[in-house]
Coordinates of C-alpha atoms in Angstrom, one line a residue:
Chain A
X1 CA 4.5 63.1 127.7
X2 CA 5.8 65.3 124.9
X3 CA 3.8 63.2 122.4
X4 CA 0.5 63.5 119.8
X5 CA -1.7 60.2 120.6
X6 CA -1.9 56.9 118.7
X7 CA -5.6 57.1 116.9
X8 CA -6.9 53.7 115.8
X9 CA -10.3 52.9 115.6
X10 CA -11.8 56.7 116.2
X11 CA -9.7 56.1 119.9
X12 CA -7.1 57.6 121.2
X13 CA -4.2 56.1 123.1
X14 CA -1.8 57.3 125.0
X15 CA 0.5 53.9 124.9
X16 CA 2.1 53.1 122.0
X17 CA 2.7 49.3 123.0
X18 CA -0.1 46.8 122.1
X19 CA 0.4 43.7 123.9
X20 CA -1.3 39.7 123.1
X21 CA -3.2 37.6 125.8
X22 CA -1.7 34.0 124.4
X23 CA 0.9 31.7 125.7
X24 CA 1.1 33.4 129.7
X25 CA 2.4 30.7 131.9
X26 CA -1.1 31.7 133.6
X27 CA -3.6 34.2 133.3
X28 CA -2.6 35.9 136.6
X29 CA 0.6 36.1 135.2
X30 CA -1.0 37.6 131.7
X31 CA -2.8 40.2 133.8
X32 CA 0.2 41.4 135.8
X33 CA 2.0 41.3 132.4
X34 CA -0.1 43.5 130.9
X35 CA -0.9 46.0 133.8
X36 CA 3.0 46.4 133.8
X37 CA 3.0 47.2 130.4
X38 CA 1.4 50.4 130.1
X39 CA -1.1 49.0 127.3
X40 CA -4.0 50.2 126.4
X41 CA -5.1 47.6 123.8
X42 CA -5.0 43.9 124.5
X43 CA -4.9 41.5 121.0
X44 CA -7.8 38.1 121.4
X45 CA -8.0 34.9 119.2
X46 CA -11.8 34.1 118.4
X47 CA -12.5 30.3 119.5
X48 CA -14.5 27.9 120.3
X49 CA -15.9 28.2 124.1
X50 CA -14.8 25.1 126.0
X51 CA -17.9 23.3 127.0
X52 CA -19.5 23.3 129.1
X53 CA -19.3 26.8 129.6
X54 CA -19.4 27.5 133.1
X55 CA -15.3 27.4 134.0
X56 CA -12.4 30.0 134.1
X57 CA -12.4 32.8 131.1
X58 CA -9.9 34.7 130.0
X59 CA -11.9 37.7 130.2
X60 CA -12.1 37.2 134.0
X61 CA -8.9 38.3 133.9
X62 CA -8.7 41.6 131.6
X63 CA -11.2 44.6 132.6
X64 CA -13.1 45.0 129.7
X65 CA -14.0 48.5 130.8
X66 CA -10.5 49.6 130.6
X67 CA -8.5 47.5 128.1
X68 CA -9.6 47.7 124.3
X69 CA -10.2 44.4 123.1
X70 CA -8.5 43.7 119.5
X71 CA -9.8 40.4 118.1
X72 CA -7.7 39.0 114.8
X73 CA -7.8 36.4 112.6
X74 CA -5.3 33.9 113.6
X75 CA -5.4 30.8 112.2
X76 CA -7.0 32.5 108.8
X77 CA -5.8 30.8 106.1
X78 CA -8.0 32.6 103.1
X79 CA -9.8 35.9 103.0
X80 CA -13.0 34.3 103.5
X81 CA -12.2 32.6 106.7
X82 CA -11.1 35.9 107.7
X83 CA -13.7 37.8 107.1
X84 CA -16.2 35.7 108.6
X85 CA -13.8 35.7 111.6
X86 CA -13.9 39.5 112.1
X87 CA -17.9 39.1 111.1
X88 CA -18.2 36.6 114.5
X89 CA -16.1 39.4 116.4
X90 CA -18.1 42.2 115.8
X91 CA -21.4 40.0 116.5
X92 CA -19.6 39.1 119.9
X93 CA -19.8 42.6 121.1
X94 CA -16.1 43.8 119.8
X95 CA -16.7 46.2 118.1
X96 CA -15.1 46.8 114.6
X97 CA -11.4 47.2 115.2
X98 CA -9.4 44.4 114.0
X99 CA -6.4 42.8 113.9
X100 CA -6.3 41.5 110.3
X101 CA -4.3 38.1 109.6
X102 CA -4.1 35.7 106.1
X103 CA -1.8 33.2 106.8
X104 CA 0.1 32.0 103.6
X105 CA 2.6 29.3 105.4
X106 CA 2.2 27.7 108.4
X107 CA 5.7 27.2 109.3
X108 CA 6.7 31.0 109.0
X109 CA 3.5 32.3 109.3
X110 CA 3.6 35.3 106.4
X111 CA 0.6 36.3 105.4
X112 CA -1.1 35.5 102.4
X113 CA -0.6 39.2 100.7
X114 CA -3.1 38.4 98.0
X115 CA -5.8 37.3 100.1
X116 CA -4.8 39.6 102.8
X117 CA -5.5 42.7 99.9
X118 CA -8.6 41.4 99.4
X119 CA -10.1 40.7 102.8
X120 CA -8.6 44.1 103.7
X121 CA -10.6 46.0 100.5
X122 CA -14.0 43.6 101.9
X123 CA -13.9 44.9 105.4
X124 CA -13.0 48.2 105.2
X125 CA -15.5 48.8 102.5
X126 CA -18.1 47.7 105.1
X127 CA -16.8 49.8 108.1
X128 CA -14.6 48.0 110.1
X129 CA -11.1 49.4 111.1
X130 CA -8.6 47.0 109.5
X131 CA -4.9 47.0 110.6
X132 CA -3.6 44.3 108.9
X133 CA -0.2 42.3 110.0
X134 CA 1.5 42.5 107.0
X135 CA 5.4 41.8 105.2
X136 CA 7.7 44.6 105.4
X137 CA 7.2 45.3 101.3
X138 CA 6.6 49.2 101.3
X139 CA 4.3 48.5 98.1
X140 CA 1.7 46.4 99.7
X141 CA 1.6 48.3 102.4
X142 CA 0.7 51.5 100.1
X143 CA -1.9 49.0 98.6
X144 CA -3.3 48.0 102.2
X145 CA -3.7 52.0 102.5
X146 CA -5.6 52.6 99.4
X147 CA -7.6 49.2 100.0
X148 CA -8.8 51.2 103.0
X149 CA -6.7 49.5 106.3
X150 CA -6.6 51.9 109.1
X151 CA -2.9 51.1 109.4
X152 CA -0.4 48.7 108.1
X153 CA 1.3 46.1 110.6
X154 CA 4.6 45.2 109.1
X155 CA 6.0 42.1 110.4
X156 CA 9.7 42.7 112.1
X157 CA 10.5 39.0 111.7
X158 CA 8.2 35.7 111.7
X159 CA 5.6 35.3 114.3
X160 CA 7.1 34.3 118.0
X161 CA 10.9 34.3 116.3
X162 CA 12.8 36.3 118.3
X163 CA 14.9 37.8 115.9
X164 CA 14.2 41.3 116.0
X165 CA 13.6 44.3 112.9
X166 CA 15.1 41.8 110.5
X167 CA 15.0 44.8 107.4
X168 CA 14.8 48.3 109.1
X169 CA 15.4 49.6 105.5
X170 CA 12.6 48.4 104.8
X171 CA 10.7 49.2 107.5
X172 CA 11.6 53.0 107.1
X173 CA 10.7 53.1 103.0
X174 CA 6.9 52.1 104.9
X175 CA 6.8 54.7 107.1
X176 CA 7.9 56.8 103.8
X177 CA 5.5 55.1 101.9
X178 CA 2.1 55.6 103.8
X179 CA 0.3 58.2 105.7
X180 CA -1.7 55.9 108.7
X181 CA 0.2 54.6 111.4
X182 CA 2.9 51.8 110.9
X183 CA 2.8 49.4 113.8
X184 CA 5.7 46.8 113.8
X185 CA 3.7 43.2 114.6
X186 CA 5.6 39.9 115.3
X187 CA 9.3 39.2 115.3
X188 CA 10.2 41.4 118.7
X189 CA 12.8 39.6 121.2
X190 CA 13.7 41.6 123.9
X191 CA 13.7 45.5 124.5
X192 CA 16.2 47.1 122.2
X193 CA 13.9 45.5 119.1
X194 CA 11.2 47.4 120.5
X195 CA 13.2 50.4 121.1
X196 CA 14.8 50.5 117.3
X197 CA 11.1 49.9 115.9
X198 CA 10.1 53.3 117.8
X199 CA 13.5 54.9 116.9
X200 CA 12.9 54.4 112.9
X201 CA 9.6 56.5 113.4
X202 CA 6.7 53.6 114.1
X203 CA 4.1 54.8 115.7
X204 CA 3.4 51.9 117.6
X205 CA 4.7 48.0 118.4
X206 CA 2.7 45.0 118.8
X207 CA 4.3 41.7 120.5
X208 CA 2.8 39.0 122.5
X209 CA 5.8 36.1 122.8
X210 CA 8.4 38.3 123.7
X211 CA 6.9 39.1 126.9
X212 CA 4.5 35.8 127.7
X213 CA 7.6 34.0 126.9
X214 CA 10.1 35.5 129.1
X215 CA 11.5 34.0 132.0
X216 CA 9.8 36.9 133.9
X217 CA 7.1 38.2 131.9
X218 CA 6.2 40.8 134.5
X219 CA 9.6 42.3 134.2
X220 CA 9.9 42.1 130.5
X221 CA 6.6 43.7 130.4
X222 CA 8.1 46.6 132.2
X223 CA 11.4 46.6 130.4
X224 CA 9.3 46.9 126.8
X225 CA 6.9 49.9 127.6
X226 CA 10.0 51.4 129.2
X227 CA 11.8 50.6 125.5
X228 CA 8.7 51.6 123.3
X229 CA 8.5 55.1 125.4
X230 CA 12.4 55.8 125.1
X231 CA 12.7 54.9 121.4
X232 CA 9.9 56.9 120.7
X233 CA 11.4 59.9 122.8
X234 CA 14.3 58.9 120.8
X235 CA 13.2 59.6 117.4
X236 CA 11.0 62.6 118.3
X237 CA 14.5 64.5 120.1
X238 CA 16.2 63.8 116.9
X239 CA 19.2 61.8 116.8
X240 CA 22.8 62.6 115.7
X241 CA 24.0 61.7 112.2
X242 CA 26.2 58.8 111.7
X243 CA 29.9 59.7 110.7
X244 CA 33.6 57.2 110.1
X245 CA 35.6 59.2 112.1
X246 CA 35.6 60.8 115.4
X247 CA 34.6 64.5 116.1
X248 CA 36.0 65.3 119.9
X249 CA 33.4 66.0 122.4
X250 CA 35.9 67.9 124.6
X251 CA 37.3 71.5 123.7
X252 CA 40.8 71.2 122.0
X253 CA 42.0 74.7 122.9
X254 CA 43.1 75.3 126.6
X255 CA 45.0 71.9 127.4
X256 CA 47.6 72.5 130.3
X257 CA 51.0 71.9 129.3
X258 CA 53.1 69.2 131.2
X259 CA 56.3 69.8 129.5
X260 CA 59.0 72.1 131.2
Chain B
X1 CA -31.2 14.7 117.4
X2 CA -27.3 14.9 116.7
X3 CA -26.1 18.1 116.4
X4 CA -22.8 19.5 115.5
X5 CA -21.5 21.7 118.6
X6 CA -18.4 23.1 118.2
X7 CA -17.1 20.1 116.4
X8 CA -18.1 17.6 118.5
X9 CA -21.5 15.6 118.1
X10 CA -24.2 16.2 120.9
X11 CA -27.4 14.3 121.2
X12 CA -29.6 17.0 122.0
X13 CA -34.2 17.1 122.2
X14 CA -35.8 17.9 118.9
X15 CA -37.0 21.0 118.3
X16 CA -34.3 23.0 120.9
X17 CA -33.3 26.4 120.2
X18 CA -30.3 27.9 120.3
X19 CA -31.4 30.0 123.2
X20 CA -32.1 26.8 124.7
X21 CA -28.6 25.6 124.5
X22 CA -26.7 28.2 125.4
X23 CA -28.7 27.8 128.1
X24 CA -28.1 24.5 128.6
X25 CA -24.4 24.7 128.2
X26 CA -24.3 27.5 130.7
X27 CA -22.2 29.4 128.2
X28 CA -21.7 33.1 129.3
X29 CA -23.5 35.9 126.9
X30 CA -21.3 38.5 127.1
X31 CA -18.6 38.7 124.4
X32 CA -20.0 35.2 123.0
X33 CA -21.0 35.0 119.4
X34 CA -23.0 31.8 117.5
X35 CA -22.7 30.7 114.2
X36 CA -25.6 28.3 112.5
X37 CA -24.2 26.1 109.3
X38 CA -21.7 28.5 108.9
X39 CA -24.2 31.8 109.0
X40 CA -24.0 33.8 112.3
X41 CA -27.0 34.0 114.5
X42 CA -27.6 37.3 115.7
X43 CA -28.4 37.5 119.4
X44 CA -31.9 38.8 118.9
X45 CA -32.5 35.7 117.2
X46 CA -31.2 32.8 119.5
X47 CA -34.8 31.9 121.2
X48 CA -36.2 31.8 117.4
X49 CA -33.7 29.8 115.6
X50 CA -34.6 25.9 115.8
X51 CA -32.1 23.6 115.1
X52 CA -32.3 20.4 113.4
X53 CA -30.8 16.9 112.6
X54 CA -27.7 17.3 111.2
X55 CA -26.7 21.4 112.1
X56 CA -23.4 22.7 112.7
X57 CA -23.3 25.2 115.8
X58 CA -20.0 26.6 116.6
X59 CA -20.1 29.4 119.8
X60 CA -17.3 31.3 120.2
X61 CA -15.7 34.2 122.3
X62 CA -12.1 35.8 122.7
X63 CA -9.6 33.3 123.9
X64 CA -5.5 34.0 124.9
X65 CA -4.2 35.1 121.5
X66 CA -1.5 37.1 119.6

């Protein structure tokens, strides 16, 4: 509308809300989901084929020709594993866009920041576009811009969590911090999280469990691009200051008198 | 022969190629990518690559993910 484009990858994209294909009720539902949500890139888990192979796909489901396929590296414990992860993605047809995760904890799911460097420095080096799902610490995420990443993917809260921009502080020393787009990955709940991403200035939001979780992910679907579009208008129509006390909206001169 | 397939063990003729299982398994080529002993198999090179007593062959494409 009265935008610039999100460029990742050498593409550009108009919608600025990336959306994950994991945990639909079923993948009908996913691909209603996603048509309702405006997005433009869908995020894919590299696995093992069931076997045999013959049998329902999730790609039967997402039009390859119009979606842009994001693989990561879930699961990715070191570098290494990631690496050769992103390796079997781009030999799988999927080009060299990636969704870069190190895990460091399997109960919160934070990324292994040292290994996540290094991978980052490895695949970049060789061509591939890394955005790497990150913390929200504005000096790796200078680091993951020198090392090369395309962007930086700061988390709002733990993977599938719920709770929101936990540290919009530090979410906006990022966006002071680096020059390639900040996408806020993991942590969103509901709209308003998206919306206050898009208000601090990110130029994008990734989620996947706040809509395949919903009651209605259809309808959450809708209610997010609606909130990723309106906090970004937000930002870019540039929002009154915040102040203690009250400044009247209404004029103060001209008031009728009641009195006799 | 017992080969590795995706982690499970498969009893499969001796001298099959990888071209030859996929095959088998009726496994879709679009979007699919094959890794021998940990070493990815580029698609030009499935009907060449023999596998043996003892391999690891993990196939793979995009599944539902975050």
């Amino acid at each position: 509308m009265y935008d610039t484009s999100l460029w990742l990858g050498g593409k550009e994209y108009t919608s600025r809300l990336i959306v994950g294909t994991g945990k639909y009720p079923s993948n009908e539902n996913m691909r209603e989901a996603i048509e309702a949500s405006g997005a433009q890139i869908v995020t894919v888990a590299i696995r093992r084929v069931n076997l045999p192979g013959q049998g329902e796909s999730l790609l039967d489901y997402i039009d390859t020709k119009r979606y842009t396929l994001l693989p990561n590296t879930a699961g990715c414990y070191t570098a290494d594993e990631a690496v050769r992860t992103c390796y079997l993605a781009r030999e799988a047809g999927l080009g060299t866009l990636v969704k870069l995760e190190v895990i460091g904890d399997a109960r919160t799911l934070f990324p292994d920041t040292i290994g996540l460097l290094e991978a980052t420095r490895t695949l970049a080096s060789e061509g591939f576009s890394v955005l790497p799902y990150t913390n929200d610490d504005p000096v790796l995420a200078k680091r993951l811009e020198d090392a090369g990443a395309a962007a930086v993917m700061p988390l709002g809260a733990p993977i599938g969590s719920g709770l929101g921009i936990r540290n919009p502080y530090n979410i906006k020393l990022i966006l002071e911090a680096v020059t390639v787009p900040v996408i806020v990955d993991a942590g969103v709940g509901t709209a308003s999280d998206a919306a206050i991403a898009m208000e601090l200035g990110c130029d994008g939001v990734l989620m996947n469990t706040a809509i395949a979780g919903a009651k209605d992910p259809v309808a959450m679907a809708t209610a997010m691009k609606l909130a990723v579009e309106g906090g970004r208008l937000a930002f870019k129509a540039g929002r009154i200051g915040k102040k203690l006390y009250a400044t009247a909206s209404s004029p103060i001169e001209g008031v009728p008198e009641w009195t006799s | 022969m017992l080969v590795t397939v995706n982690g499970k063990p498969m009893e499969l003729p001796e001298g099959i190629t990888i071209e030859a299982l996929l095959v088998r398994l009726e496994v879709p080529r679009q979007f699919t990518a094959v890794a021998l002993n940990r070493e990815i198999t580029p698609k030009a090179g499935y009907a060449a690559a023999v596998l043996h007593d003892g391999d690891k062959v993990e196939i793979v494409r995009p599944m539902g993910g975050g």
